[in-house]
Short mmCIF file of C-alpha atoms in Angstrom, two decimals:
data_model
loop_
_atom_site.label_atom_id
_atom_site.label_comp_id
_atom_site.label_asym_id
_atom_site.label_seq_id
_atom_site.Cartn_x
_atom_site.Cartn_y
_atom_site.Cartn_z
CA MET A 233 44.76 -80.20 -101.16
CA LYS A 234 43.11 -77.92 -103.74
CA MET A 235 43.12 -78.93 -107.38
CA PHE A 236 41.76 -77.12 -110.44
CA LEU A 237 40.67 -78.94 -113.56
CA ARG A 238 40.37 -76.82 -116.69
CA LEU A 239 38.07 -78.10 -119.41
CA SER A 240 37.72 -76.66 -122.90
CA LEU A 241 34.70 -78.63 -124.01
CA LEU A 242 33.43 -75.97 -126.38
CA ALA A 243 34.86 -73.05 -128.25
CA SER A 244 34.14 -69.63 -126.79
CA LEU A 245 31.20 -67.62 -128.07
CA ALA A 246 30.97 -63.85 -128.43
CA GLY A 247 34.15 -63.17 -126.49
CA VAL A 248 33.05 -65.26 -123.54
CA PRO A 249 35.96 -67.59 -122.73
CA ALA A 250 35.53 -71.33 -122.47
CA ILE A 251 34.43 -71.90 -118.89
CA GLY A 252 36.74 -73.86 -116.64
CA PHE A 253 35.58 -76.29 -113.98
CA SER A 254 37.04 -76.46 -110.50
CA GLN A 255 37.19 -79.45 -108.22
CA GLU A 256 38.17 -79.75 -104.59
CA SER A 257 39.11 -83.26 -103.58
CA PRO A 258 41.95 -85.00 -101.76
CA VAL A 259 41.67 -87.84 -104.26
CA GLY A 260 42.55 -87.79 -107.97
CA GLY A 261 41.28 -90.06 -110.72
CA GLU A 262 37.91 -91.62 -111.45
CA VAL A 263 35.28 -92.19 -108.79
CA GLN A 264 34.94 -95.98 -108.63
CA GLU A 265 31.95 -96.39 -106.31
CA GLU A 266 28.81 -94.53 -105.25
CA PRO A 267 29.96 -91.16 -103.88
CA LYS A 268 29.08 -90.38 -100.29
CA THR A 269 30.43 -86.91 -99.55
CA ALA A 270 29.99 -83.55 -101.26
CA GLN A 271 33.60 -83.68 -102.42
CA GLU A 272 33.12 -87.11 -103.96
CA TRP A 273 29.93 -86.05 -105.75
CA ASN A 274 31.75 -82.95 -106.99
CA LEU A 275 34.54 -85.16 -108.36
CA ALA A 276 31.93 -87.41 -109.99
CA GLY A 277 30.46 -84.34 -111.69
CA VAL A 278 33.85 -83.31 -113.05
CA SER A 279 34.44 -86.87 -114.32
CA ALA A 280 31.09 -86.78 -116.14
CA LEU A 281 32.01 -83.46 -117.72
CA GLU A 282 35.26 -84.89 -119.02
CA LYS A 283 33.12 -87.40 -120.91
CA GLY A 284 30.75 -84.70 -122.18
CA ASP A 285 27.85 -86.04 -120.12
CA PHE A 286 26.22 -82.78 -119.03
CA ASP A 287 23.08 -84.37 -117.59
CA GLN A 288 25.01 -86.77 -115.36
CA ALA A 289 27.31 -83.95 -114.27
CA MET A 290 24.29 -81.88 -113.22
CA VAL A 291 22.92 -84.78 -111.18
CA ALA A 292 26.26 -85.16 -109.40
CA PHE A 293 26.68 -81.45 -108.65
CA GLU A 294 23.08 -81.23 -107.41
CA LYS A 295 23.76 -84.10 -105.00
CA ALA A 296 26.97 -82.40 -103.87
CA LEU A 297 25.05 -79.18 -103.21
CA GLY A 298 22.46 -81.13 -101.25
CA LEU A 299 25.23 -82.25 -98.91
CA ASP A 300 27.05 -78.91 -98.74
CA ALA A 301 24.88 -76.01 -99.92
CA GLU A 302 27.44 -73.39 -98.84
CA GLN A 303 30.27 -74.67 -101.03
CA GLU A 304 30.92 -72.01 -103.68
CA VAL A 305 33.06 -74.31 -105.82
CA ILE A 306 30.18 -76.77 -106.24
CA ARG A 307 27.66 -74.02 -107.04
CA ARG A 308 29.96 -72.59 -109.66
CA ASN A 309 30.60 -76.01 -111.19
CA LEU A 310 26.85 -76.58 -111.53
CA ALA A 311 26.31 -73.11 -113.02
CA ARG A 312 29.12 -73.66 -115.52
CA THR A 313 27.71 -77.03 -116.50
CA TYR A 314 24.50 -75.27 -117.50
CA GLY A 315 26.68 -72.80 -119.38
CA HIS A 316 28.51 -75.51 -121.32
CA ARG A 317 25.33 -77.35 -122.24
CA GLY A 318 23.79 -74.06 -123.31
CA GLN A 319 26.79 -73.26 -125.51
CA LYS A 320 26.48 -76.64 -127.19
CA ARG A 321 22.80 -76.01 -127.82
CA MET A 322 23.58 -72.55 -129.17
CA GLN A 323 26.10 -74.01 -131.60
CA GLU A 324 23.39 -76.42 -132.75
CA GLY A 325 21.03 -73.48 -133.32
CA ARG A 326 18.71 -74.37 -130.43
CA LEU A 327 18.67 -70.83 -129.09
CA LEU A 328 15.61 -71.00 -126.86
CA GLN A 329 16.85 -74.14 -125.12
CA ALA A 330 20.30 -72.59 -124.76
CA LEU A 331 18.72 -69.54 -123.16
CA GLU A 332 16.92 -71.76 -120.65
CA ASP A 333 20.25 -73.33 -119.67
CA PHE A 334 21.99 -69.97 -119.27
CA GLU A 335 19.13 -68.64 -117.13
CA ALA A 336 19.19 -71.78 -114.96
CA GLY A 337 22.94 -71.42 -114.51
CA ARG A 338 22.63 -67.78 -113.53
CA LYS A 339 20.16 -68.68 -110.79
CA VAL A 340 22.73 -71.07 -109.30
CA ASP A 341 25.73 -68.71 -109.53
CA ARG A 342 26.30 -65.54 -111.56
CA ASP A 343 29.96 -66.51 -112.07
CA ARG A 344 31.22 -62.92 -112.31
CA GLY A 345 28.78 -62.12 -115.11
CA TYR A 346 29.90 -64.76 -117.62
CA LEU A 347 26.55 -66.61 -117.66
CA GLU A 348 24.75 -63.32 -118.23
CA CYS A 349 27.01 -62.53 -121.17
CA LEU A 350 25.88 -65.80 -122.73
CA ILE A 351 22.27 -64.83 -122.01
CA ALA A 352 22.89 -61.53 -123.79
CA ARG A 353 24.44 -63.31 -126.76
CA ALA A 354 21.42 -65.59 -127.07
CA HIS A 355 19.08 -62.57 -126.98
CA ILE A 356 21.14 -60.90 -129.72
CA ARG A 357 20.96 -64.00 -131.91
CA LEU A 358 17.19 -64.03 -131.38
CA GLY A 359 16.87 -60.36 -132.37
CA ARG A 360 16.13 -59.19 -128.81
CA ARG A 361 18.70 -56.44 -128.52
CA ASP A 362 16.84 -54.41 -125.90
CA GLN A 363 16.80 -57.42 -123.58
CA ALA A 364 20.49 -58.01 -124.25
CA ARG A 365 21.25 -54.39 -123.33
CA GLU A 366 19.37 -54.73 -120.04
CA VAL A 367 21.30 -57.86 -119.11
CA LEU A 368 24.66 -56.30 -120.01
CA ALA A 369 23.90 -53.10 -118.09
CA GLU A 370 23.37 -55.20 -114.96
CA VAL A 371 26.65 -57.05 -115.52
CA ARG A 372 28.62 -53.83 -116.03
CA LYS A 373 27.17 -52.44 -112.82
CA ASP A 374 27.87 -55.50 -110.69
CA PHE A 375 31.02 -56.77 -112.41
CA PRO A 376 32.75 -53.72 -113.97
CA GLU A 377 35.80 -55.78 -114.93
CA CYS A 378 33.86 -58.37 -116.95
CA LEU A 379 35.63 -58.14 -120.30
CA PRO A 380 33.03 -60.06 -122.38
CA ALA A 381 30.31 -57.67 -121.15
CA LEU A 382 32.30 -54.67 -122.36
CA ARG A 383 32.97 -56.28 -125.73
CA LEU A 384 29.33 -57.21 -126.29
CA SER A 385 28.11 -53.82 -125.09
CA SER A 386 30.43 -52.15 -127.58
CA GLU A 387 29.16 -54.26 -130.48
CA LEU A 388 25.54 -53.56 -129.58
CA ALA A 389 26.26 -49.84 -129.48
CA PHE A 390 28.04 -50.12 -132.84
CA VAL A 391 25.13 -51.77 -134.70
CA SER A 392 22.79 -49.17 -133.18
CA GLY A 393 24.90 -46.30 -134.51
CA GLN A 394 26.16 -45.22 -131.05
CA LEU A 395 29.79 -45.11 -132.13
CA GLN A 396 31.16 -42.93 -129.33
CA GLN A 397 29.67 -45.24 -126.72
CA ALA A 398 31.06 -48.25 -128.59
CA ILE A 399 34.50 -46.64 -128.51
CA GLU A 400 34.29 -45.89 -124.78
CA TRP A 401 33.45 -49.48 -123.87
CA ILE A 402 36.28 -50.86 -126.01
CA ARG A 403 38.64 -48.41 -124.32
CA GLN A 404 37.53 -49.73 -120.93
CA ALA A 405 38.13 -53.27 -122.14
CA ARG A 406 41.58 -52.35 -123.41
CA ARG A 407 42.52 -50.88 -120.03
CA LEU A 408 41.58 -54.22 -118.45
CA ALA A 409 43.46 -56.29 -121.05
CA PRO A 410 46.21 -54.14 -122.60
CA GLU A 411 47.94 -57.26 -123.96
CA ASP A 412 44.93 -58.14 -126.16
CA ALA A 413 45.85 -56.90 -129.65
CA SER A 414 42.32 -57.53 -130.96
CA LEU A 415 40.98 -54.76 -128.70
CA GLU A 416 43.39 -52.24 -130.19
CA ARG A 417 42.41 -53.30 -133.71
CA ARG A 418 38.73 -52.98 -132.88
CA LEU A 419 39.26 -49.55 -131.36
CA GLN A 420 40.95 -48.36 -134.55
CA GLN A 421 38.10 -49.77 -136.66
CA LEU A 422 35.49 -47.98 -134.56
CA GLN A 423 37.41 -44.70 -134.74
CA GLN A 424 37.61 -45.01 -138.54
CA GLU A 425 33.88 -45.72 -138.65
CA LYS A 426 33.10 -42.68 -136.51
CA GLU A 427 35.23 -40.48 -138.75
CA ALA A 428 33.54 -41.85 -141.90
CA TRP A 429 30.04 -40.98 -140.65
CA GLU A 430 30.96 -37.66 -139.06
CA GLY A 431 28.20 -35.09 -139.58
CA PHE A 432 25.53 -37.61 -140.58
CA LEU A 433 21.98 -37.02 -139.33
CA THR A 434 19.67 -39.61 -137.81
CA ASP A 435 15.99 -40.05 -138.60
CA ALA A 436 13.59 -42.88 -137.81
CA SER A 437 10.51 -44.69 -139.04
CA ALA A 438 8.52 -47.31 -137.14
CA HIS A 439 11.06 -50.13 -137.53
CA PHE A 440 14.22 -48.49 -138.90
CA GLN A 441 16.74 -45.85 -137.94
CA PHE A 442 18.29 -43.96 -140.87
CA ARG A 443 21.74 -42.35 -140.91
CA TYR A 444 22.49 -40.04 -143.87
CA ASP A 445 24.55 -37.06 -145.02
CA PRO A 446 22.47 -33.83 -144.81
CA ARG A 447 24.87 -32.13 -147.23
CA ASN A 448 23.68 -34.34 -150.10
CA PRO A 449 20.38 -32.90 -151.46
CA ALA A 450 19.51 -36.02 -153.48
CA ILE A 451 19.79 -38.23 -150.40
CA VAL A 452 17.89 -35.80 -148.17
CA GLN A 453 15.07 -35.73 -150.71
CA ALA A 454 15.04 -39.53 -151.00
CA VAL A 455 14.99 -40.38 -147.27
CA PRO A 456 11.18 -40.07 -146.78
CA GLN A 457 10.55 -42.39 -149.73
CA LEU A 458 13.23 -44.80 -148.50
CA MET A 459 11.44 -44.93 -145.16
CA THR A 460 8.19 -45.84 -146.87
CA ASP A 461 9.85 -48.45 -149.07
CA LEU A 462 11.65 -50.14 -146.19
CA GLU A 463 8.47 -50.24 -144.13
CA ASP A 464 6.85 -51.89 -147.16
CA ALA A 465 9.72 -54.41 -147.15
CA TYR A 466 9.01 -55.05 -143.48
CA GLN A 467 5.39 -55.81 -144.31
CA SER A 468 6.42 -58.04 -147.23
CA VAL A 469 8.56 -60.22 -144.97
CA ALA A 470 5.78 -60.36 -142.39
CA ALA A 471 3.20 -61.37 -145.00
CA ARG A 472 5.30 -63.78 -147.04
CA LEU A 473 7.47 -65.42 -144.38
CA GLY A 474 5.29 -65.03 -141.31
CA PHE A 475 7.78 -63.40 -138.95
CA VAL A 476 9.39 -60.02 -138.28
CA PRO A 477 12.36 -58.90 -136.15
CA SER A 478 11.51 -57.13 -132.91
CA ASP A 479 14.48 -54.73 -132.86
CA THR A 480 15.11 -51.53 -134.81
CA ILE A 481 17.53 -51.89 -137.73
CA LEU A 482 20.07 -49.21 -138.62
CA VAL A 483 20.10 -48.13 -142.29
CA LEU A 484 23.07 -46.25 -143.75
CA VAL A 485 22.04 -44.19 -146.79
CA LEU A 486 25.12 -43.50 -148.91
CA ASP A 487 26.07 -41.75 -152.12
CA ARG A 488 27.04 -44.52 -154.54
CA ASP A 489 29.98 -42.60 -156.00
CA ARG A 490 31.38 -41.89 -152.53
CA TYR A 491 30.40 -45.20 -150.96
CA ARG A 492 33.86 -46.74 -150.99
CA GLY A 493 35.30 -43.59 -149.53
CA GLN A 494 32.66 -43.40 -146.82
CA ALA A 495 32.86 -47.06 -145.82
CA PRO A 496 36.05 -48.06 -143.97
CA ALA A 497 38.10 -50.53 -146.01
CA TRP A 498 37.86 -53.23 -143.34
CA SER A 499 34.06 -53.26 -143.52
CA GLY A 500 33.76 -54.40 -147.13
CA GLY A 501 31.68 -57.53 -147.54
CA LEU A 502 30.92 -57.93 -143.84
CA TYR A 503 27.37 -58.37 -142.61
CA ASP A 504 27.19 -56.45 -139.36
CA GLY A 505 23.45 -56.23 -138.70
CA ARG A 506 22.97 -52.97 -140.63
CA ILE A 507 21.50 -52.25 -144.07
CA ARG A 508 23.49 -50.12 -146.52
CA VAL A 509 21.68 -48.32 -149.33
CA ALA A 510 24.03 -46.92 -151.98
CA MET A 511 22.14 -44.61 -154.37
CA LYS A 512 22.62 -41.81 -156.87
CA ASP A 513 19.21 -40.67 -158.15
CA TYR A 514 16.38 -42.36 -156.31
CA GLU A 515 13.65 -41.45 -158.77
CA SER A 516 15.35 -43.15 -161.71
CA GLU A 517 16.54 -46.11 -159.63
CA LYS A 518 13.54 -46.67 -157.38
CA GLU A 519 12.26 -49.93 -158.88
CA GLN A 520 15.66 -51.58 -158.64
CA LEU A 521 16.26 -50.09 -155.19
CA ARG A 522 12.90 -51.30 -153.89
CA ALA A 523 13.76 -54.85 -154.94
CA THR A 524 17.18 -54.47 -153.31
CA LEU A 525 15.60 -53.19 -150.09
CA ARG A 526 13.28 -56.20 -149.92
CA HIS A 527 16.23 -58.49 -150.56
CA GLU A 528 18.54 -56.91 -147.97
CA TYR A 529 15.84 -56.58 -145.33
CA THR A 530 15.04 -60.29 -145.73
CA HIS A 531 18.70 -61.06 -144.95
CA ALA A 532 18.54 -58.78 -141.90
CA ALA A 533 15.37 -60.50 -140.69
CA LEU A 534 16.76 -64.02 -141.21
CA HIS A 535 19.89 -63.13 -139.25
CA ARG A 536 17.64 -62.47 -136.26
CA ILE A 537 15.92 -65.86 -136.20
CA GLY A 538 18.65 -67.36 -134.03
CA PRO A 539 20.40 -70.33 -135.66
CA GLN A 540 23.03 -69.80 -138.32
CA LEU A 541 21.29 -70.46 -141.64
CA PRO A 542 23.02 -71.74 -144.79
CA THR A 543 23.61 -69.39 -147.69
CA TRP A 544 21.15 -71.21 -149.95
CA LEU A 545 18.33 -70.62 -147.47
CA HIS A 546 19.26 -66.94 -147.06
CA GLU A 547 19.55 -66.25 -150.77
CA GLY A 548 16.55 -68.34 -151.70
CA PHE A 549 14.19 -66.47 -149.40
CA ALA A 550 15.77 -63.06 -150.13
CA GLN A 551 15.13 -63.55 -153.85
CA TRP A 552 11.63 -64.89 -153.19
CA VAL A 553 10.61 -61.84 -151.13
CA GLU A 554 12.33 -59.57 -153.65
CA GLY A 555 9.97 -60.94 -156.29
CA ARG A 556 12.40 -62.77 -158.58
CA SER A 557 10.75 -65.07 -161.13
CA VAL A 558 10.89 -68.72 -160.09
CA GLN A 559 9.72 -69.73 -163.57
CA ARG A 560 12.67 -67.98 -165.24
CA ALA A 561 15.10 -69.44 -162.73
CA ARG A 562 13.81 -72.93 -163.47
CA GLY A 563 14.02 -72.29 -167.20
CA ARG A 564 17.71 -71.48 -166.85
CA MET A 565 18.17 -74.56 -164.67
CA THR A 566 16.50 -76.79 -167.28
CA ALA A 567 18.80 -75.44 -169.97
CA ALA A 568 21.86 -75.99 -167.79
CA SER A 569 20.76 -79.49 -166.81
CA LYS A 570 21.02 -80.64 -170.44
CA LYS A 571 24.78 -80.56 -169.94
CA GLY A 572 24.32 -83.07 -167.13
CA PRO A 573 23.22 -83.13 -163.46
CA GLU A 574 26.78 -82.37 -162.38
CA GLU A 575 26.09 -78.75 -163.38
CA PHE A 576 24.22 -78.43 -160.07
CA ALA A 577 26.41 -78.70 -157.00
CA PRO A 578 25.29 -80.74 -153.98
CA LEU A 579 23.29 -78.68 -151.51
CA LYS A 580 26.10 -78.88 -148.96
CA ALA A 581 28.34 -76.99 -151.38
CA LEU A 582 25.84 -74.10 -151.30
CA ASP A 583 26.16 -73.62 -147.54
CA GLY A 584 29.20 -71.33 -147.49
CA ASN A 585 30.41 -68.01 -148.84
CA TRP A 586 29.56 -67.60 -152.52
CA THR A 587 31.55 -64.36 -152.81
CA GLU A 588 34.72 -66.47 -152.90
CA TRP A 589 33.61 -68.23 -156.08
CA LYS A 590 35.29 -67.16 -159.32
CA GLU A 591 32.91 -68.67 -161.93
CA ASN A 592 29.89 -66.47 -162.72
CA ASP A 593 27.88 -69.41 -164.08
CA ARG A 594 28.37 -71.30 -160.84
CA VAL A 595 27.10 -68.33 -158.82
CA SER A 596 24.08 -67.86 -161.11
CA ARG A 597 23.14 -71.53 -160.83
CA ALA A 598 23.43 -71.34 -157.04
CA TYR A 599 21.03 -68.39 -156.91
CA ASP A 600 18.58 -70.06 -159.27
CA TYR A 601 18.68 -73.35 -157.39
CA SER A 602 18.15 -71.65 -154.02
CA LEU A 603 15.13 -69.68 -155.27
CA SER A 604 13.58 -72.79 -156.80
CA PHE A 605 14.19 -74.83 -153.65
CA VAL A 606 12.43 -72.45 -151.24
CA GLU A 607 9.48 -72.19 -153.66
CA PHE A 608 9.39 -76.00 -153.73
CA PHE A 609 8.73 -75.94 -149.97
CA ARG A 610 5.51 -74.01 -150.52
CA GLU A 611 4.46 -75.95 -153.62
CA SER A 612 4.87 -79.29 -151.85
CA TYR A 613 3.84 -78.48 -148.28
CA GLY A 614 1.38 -75.60 -148.49
CA ASP A 615 1.23 -71.85 -147.97
CA THR A 616 1.72 -71.99 -144.19
CA VAL A 617 4.95 -73.97 -144.33
CA TYR A 618 7.23 -70.93 -144.02
CA THR A 619 5.71 -69.74 -140.75
CA LEU A 620 6.00 -73.25 -139.34
CA LEU A 621 9.56 -73.65 -140.61
CA PHE A 622 10.84 -70.44 -139.04
CA GLU A 623 9.18 -71.22 -135.72
CA ASN A 624 10.79 -74.65 -135.67
CA LEU A 625 14.17 -73.24 -136.73
CA ARG A 626 14.04 -70.75 -133.87
CA ARG A 627 13.24 -73.47 -131.33
CA LEU A 628 15.25 -76.42 -132.58
CA GLY A 629 17.96 -75.27 -134.98
CA LEU A 630 18.43 -76.14 -138.64
CA GLU A 631 18.48 -79.95 -138.78
CA GLN A 632 15.82 -80.69 -136.17
CA GLY A 633 13.67 -77.72 -137.20
CA PHE A 634 13.71 -78.90 -140.81
CA ARG A 635 12.83 -82.47 -139.86
CA LEU A 636 9.92 -81.43 -137.64
CA THR A 637 8.52 -79.15 -140.36
CA PHE A 638 8.77 -81.54 -143.30
CA GLY A 639 8.83 -84.92 -141.59
CA LYS A 640 12.19 -85.67 -143.21
CA GLY A 641 15.73 -84.32 -143.33
CA ILE A 642 17.15 -81.59 -145.56
CA ALA A 643 18.89 -84.10 -147.84
CA GLU A 644 15.66 -85.96 -148.56
CA VAL A 645 13.69 -82.79 -149.35
CA ASP A 646 16.56 -81.68 -151.58
CA ARG A 647 16.46 -85.01 -153.41
CA GLU A 648 12.71 -84.64 -153.98
CA HIS A 649 13.27 -81.16 -155.40
CA ARG A 650 15.96 -82.35 -157.81
CA GLN A 651 13.80 -85.27 -158.94
CA ALA A 652 10.82 -82.97 -159.50
CA LEU A 653 12.92 -80.75 -161.76
CA ALA A 654 14.73 -83.70 -163.39
CA LEU A 655 18.09 -82.45 -162.13
CA SER A 656 19.23 -85.81 -160.77
CA ASP A 657 20.48 -88.94 -162.49
#
């Protein structure tokens, strides 16, 4: 008798569905004694997975394979166990460890390309887009009906400015899954995007690709200086934070007055891996624009570290690289603190989306606090702390990376910062 057990241990990532686990066994229920056959070990592995015990499940599936190396069901169960553990690690921000799991799973069984799609997603999160493209190209060749591969390929093409290719891959995906309304919506978005940037030219510097309207003389004249200024921003991040992304970043140079008309309505407020520069007269705006470029490039770089970082960390470092005055920020904080420590929200409240906040004072205090906090890292732990922090974040995720860097958790470092500035009771 053949039975199939579907587990949804983790939410899907990047369009890759939650991976199901199959079992073949004439017996249902828990394994009560030491398994003896491949089928019994396979059932033991499934039971361990139901409890979320990935390590024990791997042991059981390995033993099952040792008894029956030709059994495809067992190989796939083992591969998918690596996939589930890797997804959990990815959700925790432990990208490098997640990648190791996905690679190990792929060696056991390619599972119709699903494990490789997770590998590609990990590479994207780590800023390794070229490696992600190579993996996805192999999947499309060997498994042309792998829907997640087409979706991811389309998004990679989109952030690289290859809109026609992005459209073609979404069309292929829609032919495979015509009932999926999200594919039709995405196709319409991509077509709007292509129409908005019709006629734009492409130019490149060492680390950026620029897309701009050649019919706008002010923008054409400004592009060479923008290239220089963004390369300077690249060097600022490298010097001040100790890391740089490895992939090329697409920059859209737009006329400020026409920006809302050029940008599709659905794209407003979304971070999609690209940098938008809205300008009118570069010469008169260059100082402000240079600060903005440093700020926005810092966001782009931080998005490529791997783990999802809280807003306070993003905005703190973006302001710090931009060159905002920590002293002035702390002066405003001191003035606000006279009303009481409740003027400064708990750090957890600064994790989310500040654009949803209505009170301007609340937003200003959040920016000031974030800038002061990241400067406190350096003041308290030395000039090399940022390089160490980002390396640990990349390897271990936010919580563990923070603890390894500072020897204590985020909450404790935050408490020290508030005490140092007399912002706590």
